[in-house]
Amino acid sequence: MTAATDEKSKLKYFRVLLKISGEALMGSRPFGHDIEVIDQLCKGIADVYKLGVQVCIVVGGGNIFRGSSSASLSSCERASSDYIGMLATIINALTLQNFLEKNSVNSRVLSAIPMTTICEPYIREKAIRHLEKGRVVIFAAGTGNPFFTTDTAAALRAIEMNCDVILKGTQVNGVYSADPEENEDAIMYDRLSYMDLLTRDLKIMDASAVSLARENSIPIIVFSLKGEKIVNIIKGLGTYTIVLSGCKR
């Protein structure tokens, strides 16, 4: 058995969807992109890719423009504001693609809003074919509709791609009973059910995304992009919270 085969035998998931917030690309900056943070993130994705795991990515746009919170500040209509936010996700998707390619990861950007000069339009069969050919697929522009978050887009794409798990990369290492930065007594959960997230209003993903994952029995793993290697999470190692049906904490 080769070293690569031995490593692959330790994997728990073989087709994954990684949800990355726009804020995760900022690092410590107040706006935009932190090149070192993005490069490290893409190196982590490359480690997973090299083991033969099929990787999908949905990226947010909050480092550039956040539709839901920017609407009142800019006096934009909510729908128009959301479309601007979708364009921000395309900028981030192209940025990720550039750094993945620098790390020898073959990738494609598929956008829910057709923009054929710079990326491919989203077609489900084409996306699956890219995965089967060993390419990382980056989904941009959310669902292509206003009033839906990129969390909902992540759940939707995970279902369409028949993914084994949704990996939700955040700034903290799991789901807590309260904000751990504001409450030192906050408790971190190792396992939760979908209903726990919904009934306790634990805002790690929006209700639409959680409901979609629940209806299709796709586990959600919440982990820290800063504190854990993605490859370890896929092996079931490290610190994280897993959300699935009927679990007992």
PDB file of C-alpha atoms in Angstrom:
ATOM      1  CA  MET A   1       0.000   0.000   0.000  1.00  0.00           C
ATOM      2  CA  THR A   2       1.410   3.392  -1.002  1.00  0.00           C
ATOM      3  CA  ALA A   3       1.458   6.377   1.342  1.00  0.00           C
ATOM      4  CA  ALA A   4      -1.203   8.130  -0.765  1.00  0.00           C
ATOM      5  CA  THR A   5      -3.471   5.057  -0.685  1.00  0.00           C
ATOM      6  CA  ASP A   6      -3.010   4.775   3.079  1.00  0.00           C
ATOM      7  CA  GLU A   7      -3.962   8.448   3.538  1.00  0.00           C
ATOM      8  CA  LYS A   8      -7.024   8.073   1.321  1.00  0.00           C
ATOM      9  CA  SER A   9      -8.216   5.082   3.353  1.00  0.00           C
ATOM     10  CA  LYS A  10      -8.484   7.378   6.394  1.00  0.00           C
ATOM     11  CA  LEU A  11     -10.944   9.735   4.726  1.00  0.00           C
ATOM     12  CA  LYS A  12     -14.557   9.852   5.912  1.00  0.00           C
ATOM     13  CA  TYR A  13     -15.886  11.935   3.025  1.00  0.00           C
ATOM     14  CA  PHE A  14     -15.116  11.765  -0.694  1.00  0.00           C
ATOM     15  CA  ARG A  15     -17.215  14.557  -2.193  1.00  0.00           C
ATOM     16  CA  VAL A  16     -17.474  17.670  -0.044  1.00  0.00           C
ATOM     17  CA  LEU A  17     -18.817  21.181  -0.265  1.00  0.00           C
ATOM     18  CA  LEU A  18     -16.725  23.817   1.480  1.00  0.00           C
ATOM     19  CA  LYS A  19     -18.558  27.013   2.434  1.00  0.00           C
ATOM     20  CA  ILE A  20     -16.216  29.969   2.894  1.00  0.00           C
ATOM     21  CA  SER A  21     -17.435  33.348   4.083  1.00  0.00           C
ATOM     22  CA  GLY A  22     -16.185  36.471   2.373  1.00  0.00           C
ATOM     23  CA  GLU A  23     -14.959  37.698   5.749  1.00  0.00           C
ATOM     24  CA  ALA A  24     -12.598  34.710   5.959  1.00  0.00           C
ATOM     25  CA  LEU A  25     -10.691  36.123   2.975  1.00  0.00           C
ATOM     26  CA  MET A  26     -10.032  39.443   4.744  1.00  0.00           C
ATOM     27  CA  GLY A  27      -7.757  38.078   7.447  1.00  0.00           C
ATOM     28  CA  SER A  28      -7.167  40.984   9.836  1.00  0.00           C
ATOM     29  CA  ARG A  29      -7.957  43.588   7.185  1.00  0.00           C
ATOM     30  CA  PRO A  30     -11.120  45.710   7.417  1.00  0.00           C
ATOM     31  CA  PHE A  31     -11.977  45.133   3.747  1.00  0.00           C
ATOM     32  CA  GLY A  32     -10.943  43.196   0.656  1.00  0.00           C
ATOM     33  CA  HIS A  33      -8.431  40.365   0.454  1.00  0.00           C
ATOM     34  CA  ASP A  34      -5.533  39.197   2.594  1.00  0.00           C
ATOM     35  CA  ILE A  35      -3.290  37.467   0.067  1.00  0.00           C
ATOM     36  CA  GLU A  36      -1.412  35.384   2.658  1.00  0.00           C
ATOM     37  CA  VAL A  37      -4.653  34.114   4.210  1.00  0.00           C
ATOM     38  CA  ILE A  38      -6.066  33.173   0.800  1.00  0.00           C
ATOM     39  CA  ASP A  39      -2.850  31.417  -0.214  1.00  0.00           C
ATOM     40  CA  GLN A  40      -2.839  29.355   3.001  1.00  0.00           C
ATOM     41  CA  LEU A  41      -6.501  28.486   2.525  1.00  0.00           C
ATOM     42  CA  CYS A  42      -5.867  27.308  -1.029  1.00  0.00           C
ATOM     43  CA  LYS A  43      -2.867  25.258   0.094  1.00  0.00           C
ATOM     44  CA  GLY A  44      -5.203  23.490   2.539  1.00  0.00           C
ATOM     45  CA  ILE A  45      -7.703  22.811  -0.243  1.00  0.00           C
ATOM     46  CA  ALA A  46      -4.833  21.536  -2.410  1.00  0.00           C
ATOM     47  CA  ASP A  47      -3.915  18.980   0.286  1.00  0.00           C
ATOM     48  CA  VAL A  48      -7.453  17.602   0.135  1.00  0.00           C
ATOM     49  CA  TYR A  49      -7.549  17.705  -3.676  1.00  0.00           C
ATOM     50  CA  LYS A  50      -4.298  15.733  -3.952  1.00  0.00           C
ATOM     51  CA  LEU A  51      -5.860  12.868  -1.986  1.00  0.00           C
ATOM     52  CA  GLY A  52      -8.514  12.527  -4.676  1.00  0.00           C
ATOM     53  CA  VAL A  53     -11.369  14.128  -2.753  1.00  0.00           C
ATOM     54  CA  GLN A  54     -13.900  15.880  -5.000  1.00  0.00           C
ATOM     55  CA  VAL A  55     -14.254  19.459  -3.748  1.00  0.00           C
ATOM     56  CA  CYS A  56     -16.981  22.033  -4.363  1.00  0.00           C
ATOM     57  CA  ILE A  57     -16.728  25.550  -2.946  1.00  0.00           C
ATOM     58  CA  VAL A  58     -19.319  28.238  -2.289  1.00  0.00           C
ATOM     59  CA  VAL A  59     -17.841  31.591  -1.298  1.00  0.00           C
ATOM     60  CA  GLY A  60     -19.593  34.623   0.152  1.00  0.00           C
ATOM     61  CA  GLY A  61     -18.976  38.269  -0.668  1.00  0.00           C
ATOM     62  CA  GLY A  62     -19.092  39.997   2.722  1.00  0.00           C
ATOM     63  CA  ASN A  63     -15.487  41.192   2.475  1.00  0.00           C
ATOM     64  CA  ILE A  64     -16.568  43.404  -0.436  1.00  0.00           C
ATOM     65  CA  PHE A  65     -20.316  43.989  -0.117  1.00  0.00           C
ATOM     66  CA  ARG A  66     -23.011  42.417   2.030  1.00  0.00           C
ATOM     67  CA  GLY A  67     -26.441  42.833   0.486  1.00  0.00           C
ATOM     68  CA  SER A  68     -28.696  42.331   3.511  1.00  0.00           C
ATOM     69  CA  SER A  69     -26.858  44.747   5.805  1.00  0.00           C
ATOM     70  CA  SER A  70     -25.876  47.258   3.130  1.00  0.00           C
ATOM     71  CA  ALA A  71     -29.382  47.892   1.806  1.00  0.00           C
ATOM     72  CA  SER A  72     -30.393  50.367   4.521  1.00  0.00           C
ATOM     73  CA  LEU A  73     -27.004  52.097   4.549  1.00  0.00           C
ATOM     74  CA  SER A  74     -26.939  52.743   0.821  1.00  0.00           C
ATOM     75  CA  SER A  75     -30.702  53.235   0.382  1.00  0.00           C
ATOM     76  CA  CYS A  76     -30.603  50.489  -2.262  1.00  0.00           C
ATOM     77  CA  GLU A  77     -33.638  48.334  -2.857  1.00  0.00           C
ATOM     78  CA  ARG A  78     -32.983  44.956  -1.177  1.00  0.00           C
ATOM     79  CA  ALA A  79     -33.108  42.988  -4.430  1.00  0.00           C
ATOM     80  CA  SER A  80     -30.614  45.334  -6.134  1.00  0.00           C
ATOM     81  CA  SER A  81     -28.394  45.216  -3.065  1.00  0.00           C
ATOM     82  CA  ASP A  82     -28.403  41.416  -3.131  1.00  0.00           C
ATOM     83  CA  TYR A  83     -27.418  41.371  -6.813  1.00  0.00           C
ATOM     84  CA  ILE A  84     -24.458  43.627  -6.008  1.00  0.00           C
ATOM     85  CA  GLY A  85     -23.484  41.130  -3.304  1.00  0.00           C
ATOM     86  CA  MET A  86     -23.652  38.312  -5.858  1.00  0.00           C
ATOM     87  CA  LEU A  87     -21.159  40.176  -8.043  1.00  0.00           C
ATOM     88  CA  ALA A  88     -18.856  40.362  -5.015  1.00  0.00           C
ATOM     89  CA  THR A  89     -18.961  36.561  -4.740  1.00  0.00           C
ATOM     90  CA  ILE A  90     -17.818  36.293  -8.363  1.00  0.00           C
ATOM     91  CA  ILE A  91     -14.792  38.467  -7.569  1.00  0.00           C
ATOM     92  CA  ASN A  92     -13.962  36.178  -4.651  1.00  0.00           C
ATOM     93  CA  ALA A  93     -14.501  33.010  -6.706  1.00  0.00           C
ATOM     94  CA  LEU A  94     -12.094  34.214  -9.398  1.00  0.00           C
ATOM     95  CA  THR A  95      -9.569  35.128  -6.698  1.00  0.00           C
ATOM     96  CA  LEU A  96      -9.784  31.636  -5.201  1.00  0.00           C
ATOM     97  CA  GLN A  97      -9.458  30.057  -8.624  1.00  0.00           C
ATOM     98  CA  ASN A  98      -6.287  32.034  -9.302  1.00  0.00           C
ATOM     99  CA  PHE A  99      -4.641  30.875  -6.063  1.00  0.00           C
ATOM    100  CA  LEU A 100      -5.814  27.283  -6.493  1.00  0.00           C
ATOM    101  CA  GLU A 101      -4.260  27.165  -9.952  1.00  0.00           C
ATOM    102  CA  LYS A 102      -1.005  28.517  -8.467  1.00  0.00           C
ATOM    103  CA  ASN A 103      -1.096  25.528  -6.125  1.00  0.00           C
ATOM    104  CA  SER A 104      -1.530  23.107  -9.054  1.00  0.00           C
ATOM    105  CA  VAL A 105      -5.250  22.600  -8.457  1.00  0.00           C
ATOM    106  CA  ASN A 106      -7.332  22.421 -11.630  1.00  0.00           C
ATOM    107  CA  SER A 107     -10.512  24.416 -11.003  1.00  0.00           C
ATOM    108  CA  ARG A 108     -13.547  25.952 -12.654  1.00  0.00           C
ATOM    109  CA  VAL A 109     -15.818  28.845 -11.634  1.00  0.00           C
ATOM    110  CA  LEU A 110     -19.519  28.328 -12.380  1.00  0.00           C
ATOM    111  CA  SER A 111     -21.809  31.301 -11.882  1.00  0.00           C
ATOM    112  CA  ALA A 112     -25.556  31.278 -11.250  1.00  0.00           C
ATOM    113  CA  ILE A 113     -25.616  34.621 -13.109  1.00  0.00           C
ATOM    114  CA  PRO A 114     -24.295  34.037 -16.660  1.00  0.00           C
ATOM    115  CA  MET A 115     -21.016  35.881 -17.206  1.00  0.00           C
ATOM    116  CA  THR A 116     -19.481  33.839 -19.976  1.00  0.00           C
ATOM    117  CA  THR A 117     -16.490  36.104 -20.661  1.00  0.00           C
ATOM    118  CA  ILE A 118     -14.909  35.251 -17.303  1.00  0.00           C
ATOM    119  CA  CYS A 119     -16.556  32.022 -16.078  1.00  0.00           C
ATOM    120  CA  GLU A 120     -18.968  29.248 -17.013  1.00  0.00           C
ATOM    121  CA  PRO A 121     -22.720  29.426 -16.390  1.00  0.00           C
ATOM    122  CA  TYR A 122     -23.969  27.020 -13.744  1.00  0.00           C
ATOM    123  CA  ILE A 123     -25.285  23.800 -15.282  1.00  0.00           C
ATOM    124  CA  ARG A 124     -25.672  20.897 -12.874  1.00  0.00           C
ATOM    125  CA  GLU A 125     -24.521  18.161 -15.262  1.00  0.00           C
ATOM    126  CA  LYS A 126     -21.474  20.197 -16.294  1.00  0.00           C
ATOM    127  CA  ALA A 127     -20.531  20.799 -12.645  1.00  0.00           C
ATOM    128  CA  ILE A 128     -20.734  17.079 -11.853  1.00  0.00           C
ATOM    129  CA  ARG A 129     -18.642  16.305 -14.930  1.00  0.00           C
ATOM    130  CA  HIS A 130     -15.950  18.743 -13.761  1.00  0.00           C
ATOM    131  CA  LEU A 131     -15.847  16.969 -10.386  1.00  0.00           C
ATOM    132  CA  GLU A 132     -15.576  13.568 -12.044  1.00  0.00           C
ATOM    133  CA  LYS A 133     -12.671  14.872 -14.135  1.00  0.00           C
ATOM    134  CA  GLY A 134     -10.828  15.893 -10.980  1.00  0.00           C
ATOM    135  CA  ARG A 135     -11.496  19.627 -10.980  1.00  0.00           C
ATOM    136  CA  VAL A 136     -12.432  21.762  -8.006  1.00  0.00           C
ATOM    137  CA  VAL A 137     -15.731  23.527  -8.741  1.00  0.00           C
ATOM    138  CA  ILE A 138     -16.287  27.021  -7.318  1.00  0.00           C
ATOM    139  CA  PHE A 139     -19.919  28.125  -7.318  1.00  0.00           C
ATOM    140  CA  ALA A 140     -20.397  31.887  -7.578  1.00  0.00           C
ATOM    141  CA  ALA A 141     -23.343  34.321  -7.431  1.00  0.00           C
ATOM    142  CA  GLY A 142     -25.190  32.367  -4.752  1.00  0.00           C
ATOM    143  CA  THR A 143     -28.439  30.876  -6.041  1.00  0.00           C
ATOM    144  CA  GLY A 144     -28.749  33.652  -8.622  1.00  0.00           C
ATOM    145  CA  ASN A 145     -31.780  35.014  -6.773  1.00  0.00           C
ATOM    146  CA  PRO A 146     -32.120  37.872  -4.280  1.00  0.00           C
ATOM    147  CA  PHE A 147     -33.278  37.221  -0.699  1.00  0.00           C
ATOM    148  CA  PHE A 148     -31.256  33.987  -0.461  1.00  0.00           C
ATOM    149  CA  THR A 149     -27.911  33.832   1.336  1.00  0.00           C
ATOM    150  CA  THR A 150     -24.779  32.047   0.211  1.00  0.00           C
ATOM    151  CA  ASP A 151     -25.403  29.593   3.093  1.00  0.00           C
ATOM    152  CA  THR A 152     -28.613  28.583   1.339  1.00  0.00           C
ATOM    153  CA  ALA A 153     -26.692  28.384  -1.945  1.00  0.00           C
ATOM    154  CA  ALA A 154     -24.161  26.084  -0.248  1.00  0.00           C
ATOM    155  CA  ALA A 155     -26.878  23.715   0.991  1.00  0.00           C
ATOM    156  CA  LEU A 156     -28.594  23.745  -2.398  1.00  0.00           C
ATOM    157  CA  ARG A 157     -25.402  23.021  -4.346  1.00  0.00           C
ATOM    158  CA  ALA A 158     -24.383  20.291  -1.883  1.00  0.00           C
ATOM    159  CA  ILE A 159     -27.699  18.554  -2.546  1.00  0.00           C
ATOM    160  CA  GLU A 160     -27.436  18.982  -6.320  1.00  0.00           C
ATOM    161  CA  MET A 161     -23.862  17.647  -6.350  1.00  0.00           C
ATOM    162  CA  ASN A 162     -24.714  14.698  -4.069  1.00  0.00           C
ATOM    163  CA  CYS A 163     -22.057  15.769  -1.577  1.00  0.00           C
ATOM    164  CA  ASP A 164     -21.305  13.706   1.526  1.00  0.00           C
ATOM    165  CA  VAL A 165     -20.978  16.712   3.836  1.00  0.00           C
ATOM    166  CA  ILE A 166     -21.082  20.512   4.054  1.00  0.00           C
ATOM    167  CA  LEU A 167     -17.928  21.968   5.625  1.00  0.00           C
ATOM    168  CA  LYS A 168     -18.708  25.389   7.087  1.00  0.00           C
ATOM    169  CA  GLY A 169     -15.428  27.219   7.665  1.00  0.00           C
ATOM    170  CA  THR A 170     -15.772  29.993  10.254  1.00  0.00           C
ATOM    171  CA  GLN A 171     -13.714  32.174  12.593  1.00  0.00           C
ATOM    172  CA  VAL A 172     -14.465  29.893  15.585  1.00  0.00           C
ATOM    173  CA  ASN A 173     -13.853  26.176  16.047  1.00  0.00           C
ATOM    174  CA  GLY A 174     -17.463  25.053  16.335  1.00  0.00           C
ATOM    175  CA  VAL A 175     -20.974  25.954  17.447  1.00  0.00           C
ATOM    176  CA  TYR A 176     -21.281  27.594  20.881  1.00  0.00           C
ATOM    177  CA  SER A 177     -24.224  28.270  23.174  1.00  0.00           C
ATOM    178  CA  ALA A 178     -23.314  31.981  22.981  1.00  0.00           C
ATOM    179  CA  ASP A 179     -20.681  34.176  21.350  1.00  0.00           C
ATOM    180  CA  PRO A 180     -17.406  32.872  22.888  1.00  0.00           C
ATOM    181  CA  GLU A 181     -15.740  36.263  22.408  1.00  0.00           C
ATOM    182  CA  GLU A 182     -18.396  37.963  24.517  1.00  0.00           C
ATOM    183  CA  ASN A 183     -19.226  35.191  26.996  1.00  0.00           C
ATOM    184  CA  GLU A 184     -16.410  33.183  28.561  1.00  0.00           C
ATOM    185  CA  ASP A 185     -18.961  30.679  29.901  1.00  0.00           C
ATOM    186  CA  ALA A 186     -20.164  29.785  26.403  1.00  0.00           C
ATOM    187  CA  ILE A 187     -20.290  26.035  25.839  1.00  0.00           C
ATOM    188  CA  MET A 188     -19.035  24.445  22.632  1.00  0.00           C
ATOM    189  CA  TYR A 189     -21.082  21.555  21.287  1.00  0.00           C
ATOM    190  CA  ASP A 190     -19.430  18.508  19.716  1.00  0.00           C
ATOM    191  CA  ARG A 191     -22.666  17.277  18.121  1.00  0.00           C
ATOM    192  CA  LEU A 192     -26.020  18.877  17.464  1.00  0.00           C
ATOM    193  CA  SER A 193     -29.173  18.005  15.572  1.00  0.00           C
ATOM    194  CA  TYR A 194     -30.614  20.186  12.835  1.00  0.00           C
ATOM    195  CA  MET A 195     -33.531  20.948  15.143  1.00  0.00           C
ATOM    196  CA  ASP A 196     -31.127  22.172  17.833  1.00  0.00           C
ATOM    197  CA  LEU A 197     -29.816  24.796  15.405  1.00  0.00           C
ATOM    198  CA  LEU A 198     -33.328  25.863  14.442  1.00  0.00           C
ATOM    199  CA  THR A 199     -35.067  25.879  17.807  1.00  0.00           C
ATOM    200  CA  ARG A 200     -32.175  27.437  19.745  1.00  0.00           C
ATOM    201  CA  ASP A 201     -31.563  30.002  17.014  1.00  0.00           C
ATOM    202  CA  LEU A 202     -27.856  29.141  16.899  1.00  0.00           C
ATOM    203  CA  LYS A 203     -26.964  31.407  14.005  1.00  0.00           C
ATOM    204  CA  ILE A 204     -24.200  29.428  12.361  1.00  0.00           C
ATOM    205  CA  MET A 205     -26.225  29.071   9.138  1.00  0.00           C
ATOM    206  CA  ASP A 206     -29.557  30.542   8.169  1.00  0.00           C
ATOM    207  CA  ALA A 207     -32.756  28.556   8.709  1.00  0.00           C
ATOM    208  CA  SER A 208     -33.321  27.885   4.994  1.00  0.00           C
ATOM    209  CA  ALA A 209     -29.870  26.288   4.656  1.00  0.00           C
ATOM    210  CA  VAL A 210     -30.320  24.149   7.782  1.00  0.00           C
ATOM    211  CA  SER A 211     -33.774  23.019   6.642  1.00  0.00           C
ATOM    212  CA  LEU A 212     -32.432  21.995   3.228  1.00  0.00           C
ATOM    213  CA  ALA A 213     -29.600  20.007   4.837  1.00  0.00           C
ATOM    214  CA  ARG A 214     -32.038  18.382   7.254  1.00  0.00           C
ATOM    215  CA  GLU A 215     -34.505  17.365   4.527  1.00  0.00           C
ATOM    216  CA  ASN A 216     -31.694  15.746   2.552  1.00  0.00           C
ATOM    217  CA  SER A 217     -29.720  14.313   5.510  1.00  0.00           C
ATOM    218  CA  ILE A 218     -26.464  16.074   4.658  1.00  0.00           C
ATOM    219  CA  PRO A 219     -24.240  16.542   7.740  1.00  0.00           C
ATOM    220  CA  ILE A 220     -22.863  20.015   8.459  1.00  0.00           C
ATOM    221  CA  ILE A 221     -19.414  20.331  10.026  1.00  0.00           C
ATOM    222  CA  VAL A 222     -18.566  23.700  11.571  1.00  0.00           C
ATOM    223  CA  PHE A 223     -14.847  24.313  12.115  1.00  0.00           C
ATOM    224  CA  SER A 224     -12.246  27.057  12.262  1.00  0.00           C
ATOM    225  CA  LEU A 225     -10.454  27.894   9.030  1.00  0.00           C
ATOM    226  CA  LYS A 226      -7.633  29.311  11.134  1.00  0.00           C
ATOM    227  CA  GLY A 227      -7.320  26.490  13.653  1.00  0.00           C
ATOM    228  CA  GLU A 228      -7.827  23.272  11.687  1.00  0.00           C
ATOM    229  CA  LYS A 229      -6.463  21.765   8.509  1.00  0.00           C
ATOM    230  CA  ILE A 230      -9.299  20.890   6.139  1.00  0.00           C
ATOM    231  CA  VAL A 231      -7.698  17.523   5.403  1.00  0.00           C
ATOM    232  CA  ASN A 232      -7.879  16.614   9.105  1.00  0.00           C
ATOM    233  CA  ILE A 233     -11.555  17.529   9.269  1.00  0.00           C
ATOM    234  CA  ILE A 234     -12.244  15.177   6.347  1.00  0.00           C
ATOM    235  CA  LYS A 235     -10.493  12.431   8.290  1.00  0.00           C
ATOM    236  CA  GLY A 236     -12.716  13.100  11.313  1.00  0.00           C
ATOM    237  CA  LEU A 237      -9.847  14.592  13.333  1.00  0.00           C
ATOM    238  CA  GLY A 238      -9.486  17.906  15.136  1.00  0.00           C
ATOM    239  CA  THR A 239     -12.006  20.131  16.895  1.00  0.00           C
ATOM    240  CA  TYR A 240     -15.359  20.848  15.293  1.00  0.00           C
ATOM    241  CA  THR A 241     -19.125  20.595  15.694  1.00  0.00           C
ATOM    242  CA  ILE A 242     -21.048  18.160  13.552  1.00  0.00           C
ATOM    243  CA  VAL A 243     -24.746  18.705  12.881  1.00  0.00           C
ATOM    244  CA  LEU A 244     -26.861  15.773  11.818  1.00  0.00           C
ATOM    245  CA  SER A 245     -30.247  14.182  12.485  1.00  0.00           C
ATOM    246  CA  GLY A 246     -31.149  12.392  15.672  1.00  0.00           C
ATOM    247  CA  CYS A 247     -27.817  12.859  17.447  1.00  0.00           C
ATOM    248  CA  LYS A 248     -27.393  12.738  21.206  1.00  0.00           C
ATOM    249  CA  ARG A 249     -24.957  15.110  22.842  1.00  0.00           C
TER     250      ARG A 249
END
